[in-house]
PDB file of C-alpha atoms and ligand atoms in Angstrom:
ATOM      1  CA  UNK A   1       0.020   0.036   0.021  1.00  0.00           C
ATOM      2  CA  UNK A   2       1.450   3.402  -1.049  1.00  0.00           C
ATOM      3  CA  UNK A   3       1.132   6.466   0.997  1.00  0.00           C
ATOM      4  CA  UNK A   4       0.489   9.923  -0.209  1.00  0.00           C
ATOM      5  CA  UNK A   5       3.300  12.198  -0.587  1.00  0.00           C
ATOM      6  CA  UNK A   6       3.508  16.091  -0.045  1.00  0.00           C
ATOM      7  CA  UNK A   7       3.940  17.951  -3.033  1.00  0.00           C
ATOM      8  CA  UNK A   8       3.547  21.438  -2.151  1.00  0.00           C
ATOM      9  CA  UNK A   9       3.113  23.445   0.729  1.00  0.00           C
ATOM     10  CA  UNK A  10       1.324  26.794   1.083  1.00  0.00           C
ATOM     11  CA  UNK A  11       1.913  29.302   4.051  1.00  0.00           C
ATOM     12  CA  UNK A  12      -0.346  32.493   4.377  1.00  0.00           C
ATOM     13  CA  UNK A  13       1.634  35.297   5.969  1.00  0.00           C
ATOM     14  CA  UNK A  14      -0.850  38.094   6.079  1.00  0.00           C
ATOM     15  CA  UNK A  15      -4.248  37.935   7.917  1.00  0.00           C
ATOM     16  CA  UNK A  16      -7.237  40.011   7.083  1.00  0.00           C
ATOM     17  CA  UNK A  17     -10.549  41.036   8.766  1.00  0.00           C
ATOM     18  CA  UNK A  18     -13.843  39.938   7.509  1.00  0.00           C
ATOM     19  CA  UNK A  19     -16.338  42.568   8.912  1.00  0.00           C
ATOM     20  CA  UNK A  20     -14.955  43.472  12.394  1.00  0.00           C
ATOM     21  CA  UNK A  21     -15.693  39.767  13.742  1.00  0.00           C
ATOM     22  CA  UNK A  22     -13.309  37.431  12.349  1.00  0.00           C
ATOM     23  CA  UNK A  23      -9.554  38.042  11.922  1.00  0.00           C
ATOM     24  CA  UNK A  24      -8.294  35.394   9.119  1.00  0.00           C
ATOM     25  CA  UNK A  25      -5.647  33.867   7.725  1.00  0.00           C
ATOM     26  CA  UNK A  26      -6.478  32.624   3.807  1.00  0.00           C
ATOM     27  CA  UNK A  27      -4.600  29.248   4.343  1.00  0.00           C
ATOM     28  CA  UNK A  28      -4.863  28.200   0.621  1.00  0.00           C
ATOM     29  CA  UNK A  29      -2.993  31.301  -0.706  1.00  0.00           C
ATOM     30  CA  UNK A  30      -2.264  31.249  -4.022  1.00  0.00           C
ATOM     31  CA  UNK A  31      -4.053  27.959  -4.732  1.00  0.00           C
ATOM     32  CA  UNK A  32      -7.527  29.202  -3.639  1.00  0.00           C
ATOM     33  CA  UNK A  33      -9.938  28.891  -6.208  1.00  0.00           C
ATOM     34  CA  UNK A  34      -7.865  26.647  -8.210  1.00  0.00           C
ATOM     35  CA  UNK A  35      -8.048  23.048  -9.381  1.00  0.00           C
ATOM     36  CA  UNK A  36      -5.245  22.218  -7.058  1.00  0.00           C
ATOM     37  CA  UNK A  37      -7.686  22.342  -3.837  1.00  0.00           C
ATOM     38  CA  UNK A  38     -10.736  20.934  -5.806  1.00  0.00           C
ATOM     39  CA  UNK A  39     -13.653  20.030  -4.772  1.00  0.00           C
ATOM     40  CA  UNK A  40     -12.940  22.655  -2.031  1.00  0.00           C
ATOM     41  CA  UNK A  41     -12.174  26.421  -3.093  1.00  0.00           C
ATOM     42  CA  UNK A  42     -11.054  28.532  -0.124  1.00  0.00           C
ATOM     43  CA  UNK A  43     -10.086  28.171   3.552  1.00  0.00           C
ATOM     44  CA  UNK A  44     -10.304  31.220   6.154  1.00  0.00           C
ATOM     45  CA  UNK A  45      -8.647  30.421   9.875  1.00  0.00           C
ATOM     46  CA  UNK A  46      -9.220  32.795  12.724  1.00  0.00           C
ATOM     47  CA  UNK A  47      -6.656  31.451  15.177  1.00  0.00           C
ATOM     48  CA  UNK A  48      -8.038  32.298  18.966  1.00  0.00           C
ATOM     49  CA  UNK A  49      -8.474  35.983  19.580  1.00  0.00           C
ATOM     50  CA  UNK A  50      -9.924  37.741  22.626  1.00  0.00           C
ATOM     51  CA  UNK A  51     -12.838  40.179  21.913  1.00  0.00           C
ATOM     52  CA  UNK A  52     -13.392  42.765  24.578  1.00  0.00           C
ATOM     53  CA  UNK A  53     -17.367  42.473  25.710  1.00  0.00           C
ATOM     54  CA  UNK A  54     -19.388  44.658  23.652  1.00  0.00           C
ATOM     55  CA  UNK A  55     -23.213  45.441  22.957  1.00  0.00           C
ATOM     56  CA  UNK A  56     -23.156  45.190  19.379  1.00  0.00           C
ATOM     57  CA  UNK A  57     -21.905  41.708  18.227  1.00  0.00           C
ATOM     58  CA  UNK A  58     -19.268  42.015  15.676  1.00  0.00           C
ATOM     59  CA  UNK A  59     -19.368  40.055  12.482  1.00  0.00           C
ATOM     60  CA  UNK A  60     -20.205  40.774   9.029  1.00  0.00           C
ATOM     61  CA  UNK A  61     -23.554  42.189   7.491  1.00  0.00           C
ATOM     62  CA  UNK A  62     -25.750  41.150   4.735  1.00  0.00           C
ATOM     63  CA  UNK A  63     -24.004  39.716   1.636  1.00  0.00           C
ATOM     64  CA  UNK A  64     -24.875  36.980  -0.940  1.00  0.00           C
ATOM     65  CA  UNK A  65     -23.398  33.579  -1.878  1.00  0.00           C
ATOM     66  CA  UNK A  66     -24.079  31.790  -5.061  1.00  0.00           C
ATOM     67  CA  UNK A  67     -22.799  28.267  -6.667  1.00  0.00           C
ATOM     68  CA  UNK A  68     -21.122  26.489  -3.440  1.00  0.00           C
ATOM     69  CA  UNK A  69     -21.408  25.767   0.146  1.00  0.00           C
ATOM     70  CA  UNK A  70     -19.955  27.488   3.312  1.00  0.00           C
ATOM     71  CA  UNK A  71     -18.677  25.421   6.012  1.00  0.00           C
ATOM     72  CA  UNK A  72     -17.878  26.856   9.212  1.00  0.00           C
ATOM     73  CA  UNK A  73     -16.472  24.848  12.328  1.00  0.00           C
ATOM     74  CA  UNK A  74     -16.284  26.448  15.828  1.00  0.00           C
ATOM     75  CA  UNK A  75     -13.060  26.445  17.921  1.00  0.00           C
ATOM     76  CA  UNK A  76     -14.040  29.008  20.611  1.00  0.00           C
ATOM     77  CA  UNK A  77     -17.134  31.219  21.249  1.00  0.00           C
ATOM     78  CA  UNK A  78     -20.291  31.534  19.395  1.00  0.00           C
ATOM     79  CA  UNK A  79     -21.258  32.669  16.138  1.00  0.00           C
ATOM     80  CA  UNK A  80     -24.833  33.394  14.704  1.00  0.00           C
ATOM     81  CA  UNK A  81     -26.149  33.052  11.134  1.00  0.00           C
ATOM     82  CA  UNK A  82     -29.438  34.116   9.317  1.00  0.00           C
ATOM     83  CA  UNK A  83     -29.969  33.936   5.921  1.00  0.00           C
ATOM     84  CA  UNK A  84     -32.836  34.938   3.336  1.00  0.00           C
ATOM     85  CA  UNK A  85     -34.022  31.277   2.909  1.00  0.00           C
ATOM     86  CA  UNK A  86     -35.150  31.392   6.466  1.00  0.00           C
ATOM     87  CA  UNK A  87     -32.539  29.163   8.089  1.00  0.00           C
ATOM     88  CA  UNK A  88     -30.650  30.757  11.176  1.00  0.00           C
ATOM     89  CA  UNK A  89     -28.636  28.943  14.020  1.00  0.00           C
ATOM     90  CA  UNK A  90     -26.117  29.261  16.447  1.00  0.00           C
ATOM     91  CA  UNK A  91     -23.196  27.033  17.021  1.00  0.00           C
ATOM     92  CA  UNK A  92     -20.269  26.947  19.736  1.00  0.00           C
ATOM     93  CA  UNK A  93     -17.497  24.817  20.515  1.00  0.00           C
ATOM     94  CA  UNK A  94     -17.095  21.909  18.119  1.00  0.00           C
ATOM     95  CA  UNK A  95     -20.278  22.583  15.942  1.00  0.00           C
ATOM     96  CA  UNK A  96     -20.495  23.005  12.382  1.00  0.00           C
ATOM     97  CA  UNK A  97     -22.679  25.252   9.913  1.00  0.00           C
ATOM     98  CA  UNK A  98     -22.872  23.714   6.579  1.00  0.00           C
ATOM     99  CA  UNK A  99     -24.825  26.331   4.478  1.00  0.00           C
ATOM    100  CA  UNK A 100     -25.429  25.680   0.917  1.00  0.00           C
ATOM    101  CA  UNK A 101     -25.733  28.775  -1.113  1.00  0.00           C
ATOM    102  CA  UNK A 102     -26.584  26.872  -4.479  1.00  0.00           C
ATOM    103  CA  UNK A 103     -28.952  29.100  -6.486  1.00  0.00           C
ATOM    104  CA  UNK A 104     -28.354  32.165  -3.896  1.00  0.00           C
ATOM    105  CA  UNK A 105     -28.951  33.639  -0.520  1.00  0.00           C
ATOM    106  CA  UNK A 106     -28.180  36.517   1.522  1.00  0.00           C
ATOM    107  CA  UNK A 107     -27.031  36.205   5.051  1.00  0.00           C
ATOM    108  CA  UNK A 108     -25.146  38.006   7.654  1.00  0.00           C
ATOM    109  CA  UNK A 109     -22.559  36.121  10.297  1.00  0.00           C
ATOM    110  CA  UNK A 110     -22.158  37.285  13.744  1.00  0.00           C
ATOM    111  CA  UNK A 111     -20.778  36.352  17.189  1.00  0.00           C
ATOM    112  CA  UNK A 112     -23.710  35.714  19.318  1.00  0.00           C
ATOM    113  CA  UNK A 113     -25.010  38.282  21.256  1.00  0.00           C
ATOM    114  CA  UNK A 114     -24.178  36.322  24.541  1.00  0.00           C
ATOM    115  CA  UNK A 115     -20.645  35.576  23.079  1.00  0.00           C
ATOM    116  CA  UNK A 116     -20.090  39.510  22.349  1.00  0.00           C
ATOM    117  CA  UNK A 117     -21.839  40.543  25.955  1.00  0.00           C
ATOM    118  CA  UNK A 118     -19.359  38.645  27.931  1.00  0.00           C
ATOM    119  CA  UNK A 119     -16.633  38.872  25.071  1.00  0.00           C
ATOM    120  CA  UNK A 120     -13.718  36.282  25.030  1.00  0.00           C
ATOM    121  CA  UNK A 121     -11.621  34.050  22.932  1.00  0.00           C
ATOM    122  CA  UNK A 122     -13.047  33.330  19.394  1.00  0.00           C
ATOM    123  CA  UNK A 123     -11.733  30.901  16.766  1.00  0.00           C
ATOM    124  CA  UNK A 124     -12.974  29.437  13.716  1.00  0.00           C
ATOM    125  CA  UNK A 125     -12.370  28.338  10.350  1.00  0.00           C
ATOM    126  CA  UNK A 126     -14.669  28.760   7.228  1.00  0.00           C
ATOM    127  CA  UNK A 127     -14.382  26.437   4.213  1.00  0.00           C
ATOM    128  CA  UNK A 128     -15.978  26.952   0.804  1.00  0.00           C
ATOM    129  CA  UNK A 129     -17.008  23.712  -1.006  1.00  0.00           C
ATOM    130  CA  UNK A 130     -17.526  23.705  -4.440  1.00  0.00           C
ATOM    131  CA  UNK A 131     -20.706  22.415  -6.222  1.00  0.00           C
ATOM    132  CA  UNK A 132     -20.819  20.663  -9.405  1.00  0.00           C
ATOM    133  CA  UNK A 133     -22.470  22.391 -12.266  1.00  0.00           C
ATOM    134  CA  UNK A 134     -25.424  20.321 -12.049  1.00  0.00           C
ATOM    135  CA  UNK A 135     -26.245  21.583  -8.680  1.00  0.00           C
ATOM    136  CA  UNK A 136     -25.121  25.062  -8.742  1.00  0.00           C
ATOM    137  CA  UNK A 137     -28.510  26.378  -9.035  1.00  0.00           C
ATOM    138  CA  UNK A 138     -30.329  23.808  -6.770  1.00  0.00           C
ATOM    139  CA  UNK A 139     -32.456  25.049  -3.665  1.00  0.00           C
ATOM    140  CA  UNK A 140     -30.394  26.979  -0.967  1.00  0.00           C
ATOM    141  CA  UNK A 141     -30.158  24.633   2.142  1.00  0.00           C
ATOM    142  CA  UNK A 142     -28.750  24.661   5.718  1.00  0.00           C
ATOM    143  CA  UNK A 143     -27.528  21.978   8.183  1.00  0.00           C
ATOM    144  CA  UNK A 144     -26.673  22.473  11.743  1.00  0.00           C
ATOM    145  CA  UNK A 145     -24.548  19.943  13.035  1.00  0.00           C
ATOM    146  CA  UNK A 146     -23.981  19.704  16.742  1.00  0.00           C
ATOM    147  CA  UNK A 147     -20.715  18.423  18.321  1.00  0.00           C
ATOM    148  CA  UNK A 148     -22.646  15.402  19.742  1.00  0.00           C
ATOM    149  CA  UNK A 149     -23.625  14.638  16.459  1.00  0.00           C
ATOM    150  CA  UNK A 150     -20.192  14.173  15.331  1.00  0.00           C
ATOM    151  CA  UNK A 151     -18.702  10.829  15.598  1.00  0.00           C
ATOM    152  CA  UNK A 152     -15.372  11.186  17.735  1.00  0.00           C
ATOM    153  CA  UNK A 153     -12.802   8.426  16.689  1.00  0.00           C
ATOM    154  CA  UNK A 154      -9.967   7.342  19.103  1.00  0.00           C
ATOM    155  CA  UNK A 155      -7.173   6.498  17.059  1.00  0.00           C
ATOM    156  CA  UNK A 156      -5.016   3.473  17.829  1.00  0.00           C
ATOM    157  CA  UNK A 157      -2.076   3.678  20.294  1.00  0.00           C
ATOM    158  CA  UNK A 158      -3.880   6.664  21.986  1.00  0.00           C
ATOM    159  CA  UNK A 159      -2.563   8.668  19.233  1.00  0.00           C
ATOM    160  CA  UNK A 160      -5.271  11.283  19.430  1.00  0.00           C
ATOM    161  CA  UNK A 161      -8.852  11.715  18.047  1.00  0.00           C
ATOM    162  CA  UNK A 162     -10.627  12.397  14.864  1.00  0.00           C
ATOM    163  CA  UNK A 163     -13.921  13.909  14.313  1.00  0.00           C
ATOM    164  CA  UNK A 164     -15.762  12.622  11.234  1.00  0.00           C
ATOM    165  CA  UNK A 165     -17.543  16.203  10.417  1.00  0.00           C
ATOM    166  CA  UNK A 166     -18.334  14.432   6.492  1.00  0.00           C
ATOM    167  CA  UNK A 167     -17.194  11.532   4.553  1.00  0.00           C
ATOM    168  CA  UNK A 168     -16.379   8.052   5.892  1.00  0.00           C
ATOM    169  CA  UNK A 169     -13.397   7.037   8.375  1.00  0.00           C
ATOM    170  CA  UNK A 170     -13.014   3.605   9.888  1.00  0.00           C
ATOM    171  CA  UNK A 171     -16.579   2.496   9.066  1.00  0.00           C
ATOM    172  CA  UNK A 172     -18.134   5.746  10.479  1.00  0.00           C
ATOM    173  CA  UNK A 173     -19.827   8.320   8.181  1.00  0.00           C
ATOM    174  CA  UNK A 174     -20.224  12.046   8.923  1.00  0.00           C
ATOM    175  CA  UNK A 175     -23.248  13.596   9.351  1.00  0.00           C
ATOM    176  CA  UNK A 176     -22.955  16.368   6.746  1.00  0.00           C
ATOM    177  CA  UNK A 177     -24.830  15.792   3.515  1.00  0.00           C
ATOM    178  CA  UNK A 178     -22.565  16.579   0.671  1.00  0.00           C
ATOM    179  CA  UNK A 179     -23.101  16.614  -3.421  1.00  0.00           C
ATOM    180  CA  UNK A 180     -20.066  14.909  -4.260  1.00  0.00           C
ATOM    181  CA  UNK A 181     -17.591  12.722  -2.576  1.00  0.00           C
ATOM    182  CA  UNK A 182     -15.307  14.441   0.187  1.00  0.00           C
ATOM    183  CA  UNK A 183     -14.145  13.987   3.298  1.00  0.00           C
ATOM    184  CA  UNK A 184     -13.824  16.598   6.305  1.00  0.00           C
ATOM    185  CA  UNK A 185     -11.986  15.436   9.402  1.00  0.00           C
ATOM    186  CA  UNK A 186     -10.881  17.500  12.411  1.00  0.00           C
ATOM    187  CA  UNK A 187      -7.786  15.730  14.196  1.00  0.00           C
ATOM    188  CA  UNK A 188      -5.803  15.900  17.199  1.00  0.00           C
ATOM    189  CA  UNK A 189      -2.617  14.176  17.537  1.00  0.00           C
ATOM    190  CA  UNK A 190      -0.599  13.859  20.584  1.00  0.00           C
ATOM    191  CA  UNK A 191       3.373  14.630  20.728  1.00  0.00           C
ATOM    192  CA  UNK A 192       5.279  11.498  19.582  1.00  0.00           C
ATOM    193  CA  UNK A 193       2.584   9.878  17.943  1.00  0.00           C
ATOM    194  CA  UNK A 194       1.946   8.523  14.565  1.00  0.00           C
ATOM    195  CA  UNK A 195      -1.459   8.247  12.685  1.00  0.00           C
ATOM    196  CA  UNK A 196      -1.908   5.826   9.767  1.00  0.00           C
ATOM    197  CA  UNK A 197      -5.176   7.537   7.828  1.00  0.00           C
ATOM    198  CA  UNK A 198      -6.511   5.855   5.104  1.00  0.00           C
ATOM    199  CA  UNK A 199      -7.662   8.158   2.153  1.00  0.00           C
ATOM    200  CA  UNK A 200      -8.958   6.740  -1.173  1.00  0.00           C
ATOM    201  CA  UNK A 201      -6.617   6.765  -4.013  1.00  0.00           C
ATOM    202  CA  UNK A 202      -7.212   9.697  -6.469  1.00  0.00           C
ATOM    203  CA  UNK A 203      -8.698  11.838  -3.791  1.00  0.00           C
ATOM    204  CA  UNK A 204      -7.387  15.227  -3.731  1.00  0.00           C
ATOM    205  CA  UNK A 205      -6.024  15.947  -0.212  1.00  0.00           C
ATOM    206  CA  UNK A 206      -5.071  18.947   1.862  1.00  0.00           C
ATOM    207  CA  UNK A 207      -3.951  18.963   5.577  1.00  0.00           C
ATOM    208  CA  UNK A 208      -4.315  22.730   7.080  1.00  0.00           C
ATOM    209  CA  UNK A 209      -2.031  22.652  10.142  1.00  0.00           C
ATOM    210  CA  UNK A 210      -3.914  24.886  12.924  1.00  0.00           C
ATOM    211  CA  UNK A 211      -1.737  24.249  15.863  1.00  0.00           C
ATOM    212  CA  UNK A 212       1.468  22.328  16.631  1.00  0.00           C
ATOM    213  CA  UNK A 213       4.209  20.787  14.474  1.00  0.00           C
ATOM    214  CA  UNK A 214       4.052  17.737  12.525  1.00  0.00           C
ATOM    215  CA  UNK A 215       6.695  15.572  10.603  1.00  0.00           C
ATOM    216  CA  UNK A 216       5.874  13.662   7.347  1.00  0.00           C
ATOM    217  CA  UNK A 217       8.635  11.982   5.795  1.00  0.00           C
ATOM    218  CA  UNK A 218      12.202  13.761   6.493  1.00  0.00           C
ATOM    219  CA  UNK A 219      10.192  17.112   6.907  1.00  0.00           C
ATOM    220  CA  UNK A 220       8.900  19.278   9.651  1.00  0.00           C
ATOM    221  CA  UNK A 221       5.929  21.430   9.242  1.00  0.00           C
ATOM    222  CA  UNK A 222       4.129  24.179  11.491  1.00  0.00           C
ATOM    223  CA  UNK A 223       1.279  25.967  12.268  1.00  0.00           C
ATOM    224  CA  UNK A 224      -0.188  27.818   9.397  1.00  0.00           C
ATOM    225  CA  UNK A 225       1.348  25.515   6.614  1.00  0.00           C
ATOM    226  CA  UNK A 226      -1.169  23.769   4.616  1.00  0.00           C
ATOM    227  CA  UNK A 227       0.013  20.122   3.108  1.00  0.00           C
ATOM    228  CA  UNK A 228      -0.936  19.690  -0.594  1.00  0.00           C
ATOM    229  CA  UNK A 229      -0.654  15.768  -0.929  1.00  0.00           C
ATOM    230  CA  UNK A 230      -0.422  13.559  -4.169  1.00  0.00           C
ATOM    231  CA  UNK A 231      -3.724  12.380  -5.381  1.00  0.00           C
ATOM    232  CA  UNK A 232      -2.158   8.913  -5.976  1.00  0.00           C
ATOM    233  CA  UNK A 233      -1.692   6.756  -2.539  1.00  0.00           C
ATOM    234  CA  UNK A 234      -4.149   5.206  -0.487  1.00  0.00           C
ATOM    235  CA  UNK A 235      -3.267   6.866   3.176  1.00  0.00           C
ATOM    236  CA  UNK A 236      -1.551   9.816   4.884  1.00  0.00           C
ATOM    237  CA  UNK A 237       1.468   8.524   7.319  1.00  0.00           C
ATOM    238  CA  UNK A 238       1.802  11.705  10.125  1.00  0.00           C
ATOM    239  CA  UNK A 239       3.682  12.123  13.124  1.00  0.00           C
ATOM    240  CA  UNK A 240       3.175  14.989  16.074  1.00  0.00           C
ATOM    241  CA  UNK A 241       6.532  16.688  16.902  1.00  0.00           C
ATOM    242  CA  UNK A 242       4.385  18.481  19.514  1.00  0.00           C
ATOM    243  CA  UNK A 243       0.689  18.314  20.218  1.00  0.00           C
ATOM    244  CA  UNK A 244      -1.004  19.347  16.934  1.00  0.00           C
ATOM    245  CA  UNK A 245      -4.517  20.365  15.592  1.00  0.00           C
ATOM    246  CA  UNK A 246      -5.415  19.959  11.939  1.00  0.00           C
ATOM    247  CA  UNK A 247      -7.861  19.475   9.303  1.00  0.00           C
ATOM    248  CA  UNK A 248      -7.907  16.655   6.861  1.00  0.00           C
ATOM    249  CA  UNK A 249      -9.934  17.596   3.313  1.00  0.00           C
ATOM    250  CA  UNK A 250     -10.165  15.453   0.702  1.00  0.00           C
ATOM    251  CA  UNK A 251     -12.391  14.152  -1.972  1.00  0.00           C
ATOM    252  CA  UNK A 252     -13.152  13.575  -5.845  1.00  0.00           C
ATOM    253  CA  UNK A 253     -12.089  16.682  -7.879  1.00  0.00           C
ATOM    254  CA  UNK A 254     -14.673  18.254  -9.710  1.00  0.00           C
ATOM    255  CA  UNK A 255     -13.127  18.555 -13.025  1.00  0.00           C
ATOM    256  CA  UNK A 256     -15.000  21.910 -14.321  1.00  0.00           C
ATOM    257  CA  UNK A 257     -14.022  25.382 -14.980  1.00  0.00           C
ATOM    258  CA  UNK A 258     -14.101  27.985 -11.603  1.00  0.00           C
ATOM    259  CA  UNK A 259     -15.201  30.867 -12.525  1.00  0.00           C
ATOM    260  CA  UNK A 260     -14.926  33.481  -9.238  1.00  0.00           C
ATOM    261  CA  UNK A 261     -16.209  36.888  -8.682  1.00  0.00           C
ATOM    262  CA  UNK A 262     -16.296  37.647  -4.889  1.00  0.00           C
ATOM    263  CA  UNK A 263     -18.865  35.628  -3.195  1.00  0.00           C
ATOM    264  CA  UNK A 264     -20.206  33.905  -6.506  1.00  0.00           C
ATOM    265  CA  UNK A 265     -18.669  30.705  -7.744  1.00  0.00           C
ATOM    266  CA  UNK A 266     -19.439  29.444 -11.289  1.00  0.00           C
ATOM    267  CA  UNK A 267     -18.232  28.110 -14.308  1.00  0.00           C
ATOM    268  CA  UNK A 268     -18.218  30.906 -16.929  1.00  0.00           C
ATOM    269  CA  UNK A 269     -18.022  34.309 -16.821  1.00  0.00           C
ATOM    270  CA  UNK A 270     -21.575  34.690 -17.979  1.00  0.00           C
ATOM    271  CA  UNK A 271     -22.760  33.062 -15.010  1.00  0.00           C
ATOM    272  CA  UNK A 272     -20.785  35.539 -12.971  1.00  0.00           C
ATOM    273  CA  UNK A 273     -22.678  38.582 -14.641  1.00  0.00           C
ATOM    274  CA  UNK A 274     -26.131  36.564 -14.403  1.00  0.00           C
ATOM    275  CA  UNK A 275     -25.137  36.242 -10.432  1.00  0.00           C
ATOM    276  CA  UNK A 276     -24.416  39.901  -9.657  1.00  0.00           C
ATOM    277  CA  UNK A 277     -27.498  41.003 -11.818  1.00  0.00           C
ATOM    278  CA  UNK A 278     -29.523  38.595  -9.911  1.00  0.00           C
ATOM    279  CA  UNK A 279     -28.283  39.872  -6.528  1.00  0.00           C
ATOM    280  CA  UNK A 280     -28.730  43.709  -7.682  1.00  0.00           C
ATOM    281  CA  UNK A 281     -32.118  42.927  -8.726  1.00  0.00           C
ATOM    282  CA  UNK A 282     -32.532  41.522  -5.208  1.00  0.00           C
ATOM    283  CA  UNK A 283     -33.564  37.697  -6.713  1.00  0.00           C
ATOM    284  CA  UNK A 284     -31.152  36.269  -3.792  1.00  0.00           C
ATOM    285  CA  UNK A 285     -33.809  37.164  -1.444  1.00  0.00           C
ATOM    286  CA  UNK A 286     -34.016  39.669   1.491  1.00  0.00           C
ATOM    287  CA  UNK A 287     -32.980  39.604   5.099  1.00  0.00           C
ATOM    288  CA  UNK A 288     -35.298  41.442   7.699  1.00  0.00           C
ATOM    289  CA  UNK A 289     -33.536  44.308   9.529  1.00  0.00           C
TER     290      UNK A 289
HETATM  291 MN1  LIG B 301     -20.923  34.706   3.926  1.00  0.00          MN
END
């Protein structure tokens, strides 16, 4: 059995603010919105940051999306969402929000009112997952996935644990409903331990390293690195130099053109123009003030 090898590494040195609530590193760097990360599009990581108490929750006000899904995983604090399709939800530590924008929604994303009042650390990731052309204009959807619904698998040799948010791992299936074959796993590996993680041959595979140091082959990687593996191979072999926290993102690549403009991801420039026009004309719905 062959292991997937590290083919390249990204490191995003510059963080930016999304609204006034999320201070993020765009971890895919130059590879975001390219076939290299398919079926995913981009990944923002907000490392733990302490917010002072305030009445008005920080975050980002109404904005549209079309053609893909946004996945938010909370590592600290509590965030709230509501959208023009009538969905809303509040997620905290370990919870996941899987929002299918598809044909188009307007939504806002803020720290929860309670989180904002008491202040404290907030940390999360937001992953954008592409949709195949045939599903881009499907009905918007929304899944709140609470921590207790997510299988938490103990890795052999007390090496750590792996939460299966989407896809299959060790005969367990993650709760997220997806449009293509993919895996989103949230992993903690203990210092000095090694994990052997089976991943189908042909799956594009990325490892965003959120905390700690990992060794793969003879090389060491640190916090903020994203490792891109070969499609070829049936497993990852990863050792933790220090206690580490990372995601495994893997899936069948969607071999279709990617056209991206701001919050819209379609297949052609023409579809992007239509998206902008539909948004301006209020065809992506409305959010109550
Ligand atoms: Mn958004």
